[in-house]
PDB file of N, CA and C in Angstrom:
ATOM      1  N   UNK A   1      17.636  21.454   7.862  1.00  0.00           N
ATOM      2  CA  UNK A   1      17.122  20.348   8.651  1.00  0.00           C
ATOM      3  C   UNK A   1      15.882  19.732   8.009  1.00  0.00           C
ATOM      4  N   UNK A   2      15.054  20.534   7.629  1.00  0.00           N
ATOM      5  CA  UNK A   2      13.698  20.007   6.891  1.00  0.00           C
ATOM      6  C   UNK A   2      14.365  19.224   5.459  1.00  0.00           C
ATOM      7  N   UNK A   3      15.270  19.307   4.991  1.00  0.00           N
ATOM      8  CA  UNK A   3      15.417  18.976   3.169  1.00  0.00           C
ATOM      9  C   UNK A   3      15.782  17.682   4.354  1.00  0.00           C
ATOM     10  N   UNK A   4      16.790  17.101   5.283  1.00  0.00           N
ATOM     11  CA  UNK A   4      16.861  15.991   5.888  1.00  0.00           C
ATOM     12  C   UNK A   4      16.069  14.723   6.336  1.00  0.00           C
ATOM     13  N   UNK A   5      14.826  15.702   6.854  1.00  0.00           N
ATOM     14  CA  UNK A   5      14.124  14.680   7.008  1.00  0.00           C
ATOM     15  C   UNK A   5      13.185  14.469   5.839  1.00  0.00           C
ATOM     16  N   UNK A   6      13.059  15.327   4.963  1.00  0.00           N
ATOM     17  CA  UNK A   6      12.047  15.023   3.723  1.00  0.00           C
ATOM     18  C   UNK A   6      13.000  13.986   2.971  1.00  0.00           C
ATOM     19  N   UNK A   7      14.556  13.842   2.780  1.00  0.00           N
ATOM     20  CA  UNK A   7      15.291  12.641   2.471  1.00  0.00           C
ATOM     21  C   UNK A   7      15.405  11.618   3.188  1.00  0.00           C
ATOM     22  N   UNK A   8      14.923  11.556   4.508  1.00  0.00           N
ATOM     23  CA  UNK A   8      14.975  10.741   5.393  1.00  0.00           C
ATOM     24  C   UNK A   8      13.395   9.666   5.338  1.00  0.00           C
ATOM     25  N   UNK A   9      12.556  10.691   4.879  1.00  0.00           N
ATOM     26  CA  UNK A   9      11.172  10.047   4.904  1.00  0.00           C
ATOM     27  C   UNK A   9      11.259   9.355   3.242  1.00  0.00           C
ATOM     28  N   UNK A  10      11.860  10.293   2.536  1.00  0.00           N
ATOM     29  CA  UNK A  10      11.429   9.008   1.060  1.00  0.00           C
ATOM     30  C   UNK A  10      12.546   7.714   0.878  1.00  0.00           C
ATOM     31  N   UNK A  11      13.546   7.967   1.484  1.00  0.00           N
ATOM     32  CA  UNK A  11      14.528   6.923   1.942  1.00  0.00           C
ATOM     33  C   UNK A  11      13.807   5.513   2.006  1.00  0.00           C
ATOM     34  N   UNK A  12      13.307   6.403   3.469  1.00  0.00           N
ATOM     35  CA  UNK A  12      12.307   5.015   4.181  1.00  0.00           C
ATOM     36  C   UNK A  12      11.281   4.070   3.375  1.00  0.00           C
ATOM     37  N   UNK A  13      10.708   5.196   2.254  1.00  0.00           N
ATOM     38  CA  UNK A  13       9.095   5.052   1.851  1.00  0.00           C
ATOM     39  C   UNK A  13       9.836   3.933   0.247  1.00  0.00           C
ATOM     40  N   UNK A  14      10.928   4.588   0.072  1.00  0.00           N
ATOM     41  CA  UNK A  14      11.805   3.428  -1.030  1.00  0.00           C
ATOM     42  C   UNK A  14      12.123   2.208  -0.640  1.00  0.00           C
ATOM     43  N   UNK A  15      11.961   1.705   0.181  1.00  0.00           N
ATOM     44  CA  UNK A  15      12.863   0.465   1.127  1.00  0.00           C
ATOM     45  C   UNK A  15      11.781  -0.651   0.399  1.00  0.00           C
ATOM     46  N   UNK A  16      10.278  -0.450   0.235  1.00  0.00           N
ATOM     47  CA  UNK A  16       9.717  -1.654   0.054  1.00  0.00           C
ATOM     48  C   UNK A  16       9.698  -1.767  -1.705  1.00  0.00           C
ATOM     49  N   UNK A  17       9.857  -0.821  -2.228  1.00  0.00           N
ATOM     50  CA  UNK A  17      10.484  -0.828  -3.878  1.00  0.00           C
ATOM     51  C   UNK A  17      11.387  -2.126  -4.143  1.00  0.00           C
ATOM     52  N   UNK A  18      12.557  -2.269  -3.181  1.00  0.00           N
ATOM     53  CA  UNK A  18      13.736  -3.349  -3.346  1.00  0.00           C
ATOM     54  C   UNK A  18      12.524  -4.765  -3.324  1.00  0.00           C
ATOM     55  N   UNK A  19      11.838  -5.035  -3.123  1.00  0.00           N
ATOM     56  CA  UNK A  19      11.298  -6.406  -2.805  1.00  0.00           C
ATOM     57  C   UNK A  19       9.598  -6.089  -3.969  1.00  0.00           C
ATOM     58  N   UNK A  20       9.707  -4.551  -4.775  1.00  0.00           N
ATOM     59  CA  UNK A  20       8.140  -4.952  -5.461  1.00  0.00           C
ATOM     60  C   UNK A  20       8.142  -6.034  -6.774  1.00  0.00           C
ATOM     61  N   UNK A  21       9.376  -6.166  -7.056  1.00  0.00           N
ATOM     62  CA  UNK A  21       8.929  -7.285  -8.279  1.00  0.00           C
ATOM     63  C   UNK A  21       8.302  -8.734  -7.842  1.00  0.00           C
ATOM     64  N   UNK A  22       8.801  -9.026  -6.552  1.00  0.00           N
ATOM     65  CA  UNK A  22       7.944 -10.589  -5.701  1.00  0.00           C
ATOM     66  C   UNK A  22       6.398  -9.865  -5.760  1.00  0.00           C
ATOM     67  N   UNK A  23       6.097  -8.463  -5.011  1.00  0.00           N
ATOM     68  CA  UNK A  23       4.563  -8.188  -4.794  1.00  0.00           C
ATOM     69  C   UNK A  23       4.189  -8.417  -5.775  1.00  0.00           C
ATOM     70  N   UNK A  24       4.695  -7.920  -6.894  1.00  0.00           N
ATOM     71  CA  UNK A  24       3.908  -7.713  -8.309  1.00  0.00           C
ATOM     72  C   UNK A  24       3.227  -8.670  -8.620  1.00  0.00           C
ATOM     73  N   UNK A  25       3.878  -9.967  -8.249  1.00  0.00           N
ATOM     74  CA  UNK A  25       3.569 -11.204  -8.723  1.00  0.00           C
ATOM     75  C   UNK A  25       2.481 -12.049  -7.815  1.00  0.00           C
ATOM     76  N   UNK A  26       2.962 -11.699  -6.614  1.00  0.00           N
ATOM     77  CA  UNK A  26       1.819 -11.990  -5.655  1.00  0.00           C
ATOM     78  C   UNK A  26       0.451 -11.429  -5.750  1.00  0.00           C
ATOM     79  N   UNK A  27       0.227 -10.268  -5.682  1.00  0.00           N
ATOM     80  CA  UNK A  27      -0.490  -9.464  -5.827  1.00  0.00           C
ATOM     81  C   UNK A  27      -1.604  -9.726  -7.671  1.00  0.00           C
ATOM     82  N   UNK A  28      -0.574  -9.552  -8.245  1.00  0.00           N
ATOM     83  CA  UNK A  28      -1.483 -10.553  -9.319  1.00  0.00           C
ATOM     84  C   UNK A  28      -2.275 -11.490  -9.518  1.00  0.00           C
ATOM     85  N   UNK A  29      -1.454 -12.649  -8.672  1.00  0.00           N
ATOM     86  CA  UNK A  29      -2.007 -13.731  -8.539  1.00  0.00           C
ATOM     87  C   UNK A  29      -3.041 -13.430  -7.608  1.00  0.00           C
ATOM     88  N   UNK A  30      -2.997 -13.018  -6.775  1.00  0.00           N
ATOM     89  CA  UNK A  30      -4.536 -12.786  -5.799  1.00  0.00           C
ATOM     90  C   UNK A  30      -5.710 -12.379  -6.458  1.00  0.00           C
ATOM     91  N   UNK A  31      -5.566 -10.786  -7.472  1.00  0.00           N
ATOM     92  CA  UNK A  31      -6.810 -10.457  -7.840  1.00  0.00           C
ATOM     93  C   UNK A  31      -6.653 -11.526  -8.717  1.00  0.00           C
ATOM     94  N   UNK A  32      -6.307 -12.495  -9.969  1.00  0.00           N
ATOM     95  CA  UNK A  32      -6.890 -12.929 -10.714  1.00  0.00           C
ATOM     96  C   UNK A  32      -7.236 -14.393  -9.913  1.00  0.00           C
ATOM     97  N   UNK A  33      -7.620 -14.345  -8.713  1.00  0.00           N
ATOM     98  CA  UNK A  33      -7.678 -16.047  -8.211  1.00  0.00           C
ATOM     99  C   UNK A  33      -9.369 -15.471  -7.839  1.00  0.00           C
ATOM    100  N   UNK A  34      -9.957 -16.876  -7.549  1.00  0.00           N
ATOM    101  CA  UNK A  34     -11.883 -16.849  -7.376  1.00  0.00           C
ATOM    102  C   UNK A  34     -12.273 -17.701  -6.123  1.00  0.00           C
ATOM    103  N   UNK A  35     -12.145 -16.767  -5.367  1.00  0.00           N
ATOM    104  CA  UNK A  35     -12.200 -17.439  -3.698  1.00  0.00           C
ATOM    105  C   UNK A  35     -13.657 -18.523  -3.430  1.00  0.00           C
ATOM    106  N   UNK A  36     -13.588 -19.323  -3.069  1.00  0.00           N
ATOM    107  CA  UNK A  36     -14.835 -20.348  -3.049  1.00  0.00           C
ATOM    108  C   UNK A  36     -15.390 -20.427  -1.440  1.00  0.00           C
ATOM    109  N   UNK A  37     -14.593 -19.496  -0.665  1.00  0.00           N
ATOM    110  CA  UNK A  37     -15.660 -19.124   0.426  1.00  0.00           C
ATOM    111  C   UNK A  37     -16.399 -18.011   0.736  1.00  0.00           C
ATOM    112  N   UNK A  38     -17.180 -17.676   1.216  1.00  0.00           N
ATOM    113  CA  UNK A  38     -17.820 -16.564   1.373  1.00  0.00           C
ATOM    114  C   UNK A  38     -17.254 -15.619   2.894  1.00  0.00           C
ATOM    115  N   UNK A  39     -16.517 -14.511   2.189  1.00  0.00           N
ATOM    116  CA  UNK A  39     -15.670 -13.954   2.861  1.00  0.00           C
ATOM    117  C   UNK A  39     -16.399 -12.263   2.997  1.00  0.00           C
ATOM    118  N   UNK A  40     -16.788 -11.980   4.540  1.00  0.00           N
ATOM    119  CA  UNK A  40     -18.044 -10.361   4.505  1.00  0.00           C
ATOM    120  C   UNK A  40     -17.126  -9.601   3.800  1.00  0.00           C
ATOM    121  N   UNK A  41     -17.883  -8.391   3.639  1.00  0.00           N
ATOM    122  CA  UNK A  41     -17.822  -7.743   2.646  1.00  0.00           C
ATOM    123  C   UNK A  41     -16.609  -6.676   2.917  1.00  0.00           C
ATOM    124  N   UNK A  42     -16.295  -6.185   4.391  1.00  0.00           N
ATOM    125  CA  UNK A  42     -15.219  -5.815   4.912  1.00  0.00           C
ATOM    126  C   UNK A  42     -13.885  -5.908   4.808  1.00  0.00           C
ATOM    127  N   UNK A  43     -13.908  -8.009   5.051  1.00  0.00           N
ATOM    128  CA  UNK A  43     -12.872  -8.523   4.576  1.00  0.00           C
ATOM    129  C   UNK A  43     -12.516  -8.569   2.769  1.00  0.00           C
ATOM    130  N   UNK A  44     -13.293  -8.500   1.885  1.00  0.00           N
ATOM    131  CA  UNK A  44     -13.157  -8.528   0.673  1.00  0.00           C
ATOM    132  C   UNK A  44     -12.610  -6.613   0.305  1.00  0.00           C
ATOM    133  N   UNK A  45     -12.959  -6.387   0.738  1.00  0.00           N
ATOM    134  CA  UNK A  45     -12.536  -4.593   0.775  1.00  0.00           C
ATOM    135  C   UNK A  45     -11.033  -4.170   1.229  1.00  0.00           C
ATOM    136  N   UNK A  46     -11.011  -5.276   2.147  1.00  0.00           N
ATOM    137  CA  UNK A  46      -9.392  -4.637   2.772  1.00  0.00           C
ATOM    138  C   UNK A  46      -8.551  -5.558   1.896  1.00  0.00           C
ATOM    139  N   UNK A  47      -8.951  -6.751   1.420  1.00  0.00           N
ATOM    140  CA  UNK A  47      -8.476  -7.125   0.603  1.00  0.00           C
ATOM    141  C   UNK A  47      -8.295  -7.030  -1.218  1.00  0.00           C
ATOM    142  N   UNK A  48      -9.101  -6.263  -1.285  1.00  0.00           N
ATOM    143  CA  UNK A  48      -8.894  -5.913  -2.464  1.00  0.00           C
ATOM    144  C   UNK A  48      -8.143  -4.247  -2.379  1.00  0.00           C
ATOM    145  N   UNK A  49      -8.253  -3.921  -1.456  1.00  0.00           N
ATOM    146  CA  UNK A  49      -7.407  -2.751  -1.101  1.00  0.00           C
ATOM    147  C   UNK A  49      -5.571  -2.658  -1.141  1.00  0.00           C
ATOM    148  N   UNK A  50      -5.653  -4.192  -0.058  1.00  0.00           N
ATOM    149  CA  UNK A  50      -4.254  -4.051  -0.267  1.00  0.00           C
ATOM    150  C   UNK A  50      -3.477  -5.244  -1.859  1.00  0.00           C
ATOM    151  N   UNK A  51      -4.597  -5.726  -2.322  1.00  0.00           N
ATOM    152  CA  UNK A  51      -3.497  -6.069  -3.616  1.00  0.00           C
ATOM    153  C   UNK A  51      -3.509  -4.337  -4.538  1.00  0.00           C
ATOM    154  N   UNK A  52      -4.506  -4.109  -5.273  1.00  0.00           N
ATOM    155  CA  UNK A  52      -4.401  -2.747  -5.433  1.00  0.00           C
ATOM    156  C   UNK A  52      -3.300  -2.091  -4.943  1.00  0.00           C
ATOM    157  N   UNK A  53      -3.437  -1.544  -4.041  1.00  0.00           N
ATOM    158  CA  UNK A  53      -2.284  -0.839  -3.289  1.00  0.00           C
ATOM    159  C   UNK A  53      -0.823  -0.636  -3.372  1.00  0.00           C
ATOM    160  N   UNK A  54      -0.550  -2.357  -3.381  1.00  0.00           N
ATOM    161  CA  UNK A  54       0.763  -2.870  -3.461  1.00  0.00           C
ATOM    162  C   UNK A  54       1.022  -2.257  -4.647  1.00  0.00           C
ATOM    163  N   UNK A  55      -0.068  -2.769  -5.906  1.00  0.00           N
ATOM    164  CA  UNK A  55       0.407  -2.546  -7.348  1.00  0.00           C
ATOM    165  C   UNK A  55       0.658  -0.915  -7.449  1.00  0.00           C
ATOM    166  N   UNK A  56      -0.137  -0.044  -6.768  1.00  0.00           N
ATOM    167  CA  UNK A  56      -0.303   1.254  -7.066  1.00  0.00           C
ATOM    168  C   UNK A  56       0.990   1.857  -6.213  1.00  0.00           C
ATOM    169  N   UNK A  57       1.720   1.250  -5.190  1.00  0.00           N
ATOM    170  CA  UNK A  57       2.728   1.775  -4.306  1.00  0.00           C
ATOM    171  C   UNK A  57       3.716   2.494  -5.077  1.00  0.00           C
ATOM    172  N   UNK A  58       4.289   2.128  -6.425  1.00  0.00           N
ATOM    173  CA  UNK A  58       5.439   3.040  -6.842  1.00  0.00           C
ATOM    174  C   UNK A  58       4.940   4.066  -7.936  1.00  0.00           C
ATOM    175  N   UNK A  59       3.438   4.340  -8.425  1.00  0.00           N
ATOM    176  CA  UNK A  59       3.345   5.698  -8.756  1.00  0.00           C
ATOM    177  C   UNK A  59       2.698   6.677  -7.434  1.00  0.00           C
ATOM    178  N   UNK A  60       2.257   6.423  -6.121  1.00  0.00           N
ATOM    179  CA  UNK A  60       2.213   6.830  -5.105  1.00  0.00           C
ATOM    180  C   UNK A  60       3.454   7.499  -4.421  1.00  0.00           C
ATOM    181  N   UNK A  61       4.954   6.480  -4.952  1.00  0.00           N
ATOM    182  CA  UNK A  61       6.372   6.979  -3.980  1.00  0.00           C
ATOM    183  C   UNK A  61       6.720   8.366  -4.760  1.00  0.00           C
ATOM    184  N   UNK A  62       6.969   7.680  -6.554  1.00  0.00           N
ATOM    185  CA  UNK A  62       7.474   8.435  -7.021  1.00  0.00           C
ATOM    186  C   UNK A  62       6.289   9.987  -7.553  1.00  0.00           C
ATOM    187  N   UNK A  63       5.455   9.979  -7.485  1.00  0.00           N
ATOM    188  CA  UNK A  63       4.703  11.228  -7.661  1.00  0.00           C
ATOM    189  C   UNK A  63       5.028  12.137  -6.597  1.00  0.00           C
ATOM    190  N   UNK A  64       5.128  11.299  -5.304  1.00  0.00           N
ATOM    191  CA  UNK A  64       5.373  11.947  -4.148  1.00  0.00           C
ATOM    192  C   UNK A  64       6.470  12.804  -4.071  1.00  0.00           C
ATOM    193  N   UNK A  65       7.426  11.852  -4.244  1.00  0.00           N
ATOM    194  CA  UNK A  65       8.927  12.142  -4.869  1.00  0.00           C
ATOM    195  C   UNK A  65       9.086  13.462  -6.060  1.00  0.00           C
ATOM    196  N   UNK A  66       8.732  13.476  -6.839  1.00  0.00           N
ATOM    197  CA  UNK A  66       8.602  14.668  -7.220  1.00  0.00           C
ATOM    198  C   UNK A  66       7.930  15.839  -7.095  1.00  0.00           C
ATOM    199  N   UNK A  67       6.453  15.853  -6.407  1.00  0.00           N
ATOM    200  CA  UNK A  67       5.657  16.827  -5.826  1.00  0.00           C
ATOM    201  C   UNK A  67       6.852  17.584  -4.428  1.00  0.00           C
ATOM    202  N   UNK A  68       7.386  16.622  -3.564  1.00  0.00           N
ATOM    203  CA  UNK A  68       8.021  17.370  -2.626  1.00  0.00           C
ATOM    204  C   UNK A  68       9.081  17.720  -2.679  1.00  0.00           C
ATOM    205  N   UNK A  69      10.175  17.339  -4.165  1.00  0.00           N
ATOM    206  CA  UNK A  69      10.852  18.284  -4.257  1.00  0.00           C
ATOM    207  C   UNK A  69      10.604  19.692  -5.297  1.00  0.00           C
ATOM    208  N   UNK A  70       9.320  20.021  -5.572  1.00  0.00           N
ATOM    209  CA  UNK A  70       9.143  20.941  -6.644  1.00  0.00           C
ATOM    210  C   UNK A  70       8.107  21.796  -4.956  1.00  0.00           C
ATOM    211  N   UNK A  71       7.313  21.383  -4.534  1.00  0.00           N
ATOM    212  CA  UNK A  71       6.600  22.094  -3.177  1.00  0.00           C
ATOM    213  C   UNK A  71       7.357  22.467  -2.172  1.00  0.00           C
ATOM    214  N   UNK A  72       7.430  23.412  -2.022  1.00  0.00           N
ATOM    215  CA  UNK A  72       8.373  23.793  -0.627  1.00  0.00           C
ATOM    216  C   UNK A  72       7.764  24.213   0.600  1.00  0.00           C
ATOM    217  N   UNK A  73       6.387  24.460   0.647  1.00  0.00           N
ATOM    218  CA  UNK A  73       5.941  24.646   2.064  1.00  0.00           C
ATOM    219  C   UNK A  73       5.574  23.168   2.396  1.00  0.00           C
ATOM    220  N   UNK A  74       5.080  22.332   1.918  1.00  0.00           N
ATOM    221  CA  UNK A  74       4.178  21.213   2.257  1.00  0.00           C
ATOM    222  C   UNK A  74       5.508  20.298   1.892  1.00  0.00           C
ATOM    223  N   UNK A  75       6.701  20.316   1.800  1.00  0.00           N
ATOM    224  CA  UNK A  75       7.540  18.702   1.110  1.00  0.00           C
ATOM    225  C   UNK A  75       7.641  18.099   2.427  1.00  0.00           C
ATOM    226  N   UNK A  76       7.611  18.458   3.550  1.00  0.00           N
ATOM    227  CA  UNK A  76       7.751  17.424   4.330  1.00  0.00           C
ATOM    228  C   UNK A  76       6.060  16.265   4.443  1.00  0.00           C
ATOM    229  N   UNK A  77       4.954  16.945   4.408  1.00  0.00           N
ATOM    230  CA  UNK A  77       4.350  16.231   4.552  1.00  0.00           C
ATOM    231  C   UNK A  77       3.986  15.704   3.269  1.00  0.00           C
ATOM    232  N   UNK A  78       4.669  15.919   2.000  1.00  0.00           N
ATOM    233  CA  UNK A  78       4.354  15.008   0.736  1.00  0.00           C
ATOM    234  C   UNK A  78       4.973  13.899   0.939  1.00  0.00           C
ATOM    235  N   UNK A  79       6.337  14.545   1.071  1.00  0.00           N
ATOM    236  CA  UNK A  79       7.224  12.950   1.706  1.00  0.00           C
ATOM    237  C   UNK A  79       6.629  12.209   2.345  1.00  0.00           C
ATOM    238  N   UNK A  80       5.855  12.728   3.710  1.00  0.00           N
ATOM    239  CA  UNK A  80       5.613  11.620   4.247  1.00  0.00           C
ATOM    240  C   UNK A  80       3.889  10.834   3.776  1.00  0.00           C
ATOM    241  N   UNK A  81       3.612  11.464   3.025  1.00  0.00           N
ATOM    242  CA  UNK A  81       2.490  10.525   2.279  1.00  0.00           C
ATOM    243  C   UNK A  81       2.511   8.939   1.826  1.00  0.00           C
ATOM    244  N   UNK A  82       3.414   8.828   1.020  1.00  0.00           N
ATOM    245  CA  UNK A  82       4.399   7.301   1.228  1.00  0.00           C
ATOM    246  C   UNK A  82       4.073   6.205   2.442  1.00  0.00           C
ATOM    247  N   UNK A  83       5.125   6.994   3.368  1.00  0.00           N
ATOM    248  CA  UNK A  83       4.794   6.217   5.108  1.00  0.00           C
ATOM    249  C   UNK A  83       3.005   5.695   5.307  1.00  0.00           C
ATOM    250  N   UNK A  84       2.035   6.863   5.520  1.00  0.00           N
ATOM    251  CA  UNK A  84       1.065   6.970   5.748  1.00  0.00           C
ATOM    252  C   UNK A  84       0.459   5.874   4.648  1.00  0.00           C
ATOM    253  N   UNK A  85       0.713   5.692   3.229  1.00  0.00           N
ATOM    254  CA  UNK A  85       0.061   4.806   2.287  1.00  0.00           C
ATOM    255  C   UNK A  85       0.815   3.323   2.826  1.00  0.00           C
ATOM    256  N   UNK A  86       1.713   3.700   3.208  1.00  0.00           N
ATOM    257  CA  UNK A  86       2.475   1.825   4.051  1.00  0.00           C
ATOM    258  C   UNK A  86       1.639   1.256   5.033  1.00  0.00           C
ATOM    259  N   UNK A  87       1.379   2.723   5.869  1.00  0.00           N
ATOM    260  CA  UNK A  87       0.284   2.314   7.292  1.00  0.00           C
ATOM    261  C   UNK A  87      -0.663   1.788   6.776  1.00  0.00           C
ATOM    262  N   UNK A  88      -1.399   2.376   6.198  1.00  0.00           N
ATOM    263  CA  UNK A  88      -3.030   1.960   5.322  1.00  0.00           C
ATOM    264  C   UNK A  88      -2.738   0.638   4.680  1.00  0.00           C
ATOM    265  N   UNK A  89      -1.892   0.415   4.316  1.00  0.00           N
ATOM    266  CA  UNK A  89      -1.645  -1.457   3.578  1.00  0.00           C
ATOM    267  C   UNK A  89      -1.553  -2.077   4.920  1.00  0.00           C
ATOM    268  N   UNK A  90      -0.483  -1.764   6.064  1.00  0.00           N
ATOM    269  CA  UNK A  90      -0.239  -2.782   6.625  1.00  0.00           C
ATOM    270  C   UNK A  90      -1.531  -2.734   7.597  1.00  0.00           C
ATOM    271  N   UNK A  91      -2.347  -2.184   7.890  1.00  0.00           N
ATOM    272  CA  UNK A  91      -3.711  -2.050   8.231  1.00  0.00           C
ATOM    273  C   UNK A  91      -4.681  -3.041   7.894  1.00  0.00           C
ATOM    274  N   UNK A  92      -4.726  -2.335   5.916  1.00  0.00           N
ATOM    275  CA  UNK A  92      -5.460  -3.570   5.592  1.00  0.00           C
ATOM    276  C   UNK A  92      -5.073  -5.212   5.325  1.00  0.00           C
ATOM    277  N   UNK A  93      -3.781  -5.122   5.402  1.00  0.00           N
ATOM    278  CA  UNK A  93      -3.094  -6.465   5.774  1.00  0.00           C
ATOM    279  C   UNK A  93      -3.603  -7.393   6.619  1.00  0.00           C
ATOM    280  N   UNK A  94      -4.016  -6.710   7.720  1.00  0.00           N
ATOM    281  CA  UNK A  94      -4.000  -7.488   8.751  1.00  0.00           C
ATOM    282  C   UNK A  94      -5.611  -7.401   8.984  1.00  0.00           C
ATOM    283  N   UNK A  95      -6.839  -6.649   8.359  1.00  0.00           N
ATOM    284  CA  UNK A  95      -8.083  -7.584   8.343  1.00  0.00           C
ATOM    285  C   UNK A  95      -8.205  -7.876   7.325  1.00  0.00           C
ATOM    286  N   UNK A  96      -7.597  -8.421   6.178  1.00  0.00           N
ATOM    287  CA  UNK A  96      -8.082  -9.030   4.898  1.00  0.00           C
ATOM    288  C   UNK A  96      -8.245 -10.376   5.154  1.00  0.00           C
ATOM    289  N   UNK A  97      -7.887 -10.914   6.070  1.00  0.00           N
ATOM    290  CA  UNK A  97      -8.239 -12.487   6.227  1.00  0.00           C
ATOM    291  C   UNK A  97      -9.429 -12.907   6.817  1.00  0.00           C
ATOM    292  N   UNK A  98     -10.469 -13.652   6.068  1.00  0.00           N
ATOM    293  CA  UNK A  98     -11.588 -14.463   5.970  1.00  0.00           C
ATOM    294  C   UNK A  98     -11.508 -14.825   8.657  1.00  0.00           C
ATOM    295  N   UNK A  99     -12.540 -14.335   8.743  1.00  0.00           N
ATOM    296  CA  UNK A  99     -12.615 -15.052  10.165  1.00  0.00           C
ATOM    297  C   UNK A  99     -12.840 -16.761   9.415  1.00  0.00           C
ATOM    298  N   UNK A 100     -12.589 -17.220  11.035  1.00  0.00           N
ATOM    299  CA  UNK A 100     -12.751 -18.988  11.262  1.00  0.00           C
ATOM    300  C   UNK A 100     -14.013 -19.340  10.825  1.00  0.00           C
ATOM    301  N   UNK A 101     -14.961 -18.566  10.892  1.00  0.00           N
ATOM    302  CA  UNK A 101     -16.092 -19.281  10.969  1.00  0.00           C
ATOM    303  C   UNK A 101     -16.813 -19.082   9.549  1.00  0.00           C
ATOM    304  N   UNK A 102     -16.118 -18.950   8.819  1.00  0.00           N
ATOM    305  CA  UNK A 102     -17.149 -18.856   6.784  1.00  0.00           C
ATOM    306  C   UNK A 102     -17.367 -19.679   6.367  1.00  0.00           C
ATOM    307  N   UNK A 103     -18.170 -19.792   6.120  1.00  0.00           N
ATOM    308  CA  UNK A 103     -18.671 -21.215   5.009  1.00  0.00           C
ATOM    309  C   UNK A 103     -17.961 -21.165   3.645  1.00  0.00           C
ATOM    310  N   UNK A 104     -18.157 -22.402   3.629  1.00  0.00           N
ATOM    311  CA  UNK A 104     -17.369 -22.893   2.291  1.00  0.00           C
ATOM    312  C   UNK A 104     -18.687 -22.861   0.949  1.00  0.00           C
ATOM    313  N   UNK A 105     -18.417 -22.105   0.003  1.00  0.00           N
ATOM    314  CA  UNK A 105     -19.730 -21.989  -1.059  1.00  0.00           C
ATOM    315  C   UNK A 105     -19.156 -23.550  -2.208  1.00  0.00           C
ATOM    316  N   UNK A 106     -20.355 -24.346  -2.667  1.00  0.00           N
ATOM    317  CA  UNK A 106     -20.005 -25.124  -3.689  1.00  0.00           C
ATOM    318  C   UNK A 106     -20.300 -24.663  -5.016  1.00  0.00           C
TER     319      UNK A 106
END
């Protein structure tokens, strides 16, 4: 039952692999772009977190991927390390955006 769900969790944690060659490119383009508003320092953190991230997501799956099938007390929760690094993006996903009220720098 455990080898199931440890295939069941990297299954899952593979699903955003099918769509990383678009991130790659996105994600590129973000760190090399030069934002001209002044965005706190929070928001620049979660955002530089999740381009990072994205890029770093498939030596994160696959290290995982092999640590939990060579570990046998801990493979379920290596597997699910993956999941947990998805949470933390889609986290910082969602405060990386600049609030309404920033000034525009000239």
């Amino acid at each position: 039952m455990t080898e199931f769900v440890r295939i069941a969790m990297l299954v899952v944690g593979a699903i955003p692999l099918v769509v990383y060659p678009f991130i790659v490119i996105a994600s590129l383009m973000g760190l090399g772009s030069n934002s001209h508003i002044h965005i706190p320092l929070f928001n620049r953190i979660m955002n530089q977190f999740f381009l990072w991230g994205t890029l770093i997501y498939p030596l994160v799956f696959f290290g995982c991927y092999r640590l939990s099938d060579k570990i046998n007390e801990y493979s379920i929760l290596v597997a699910f390390f993956p999941l947990a690094f998805l949470i933390l993006l889609w986290g910082s996903f969602h405060f990386m955006d600049a609030p309404a009220n920033t000034k525009v720098e000239k």
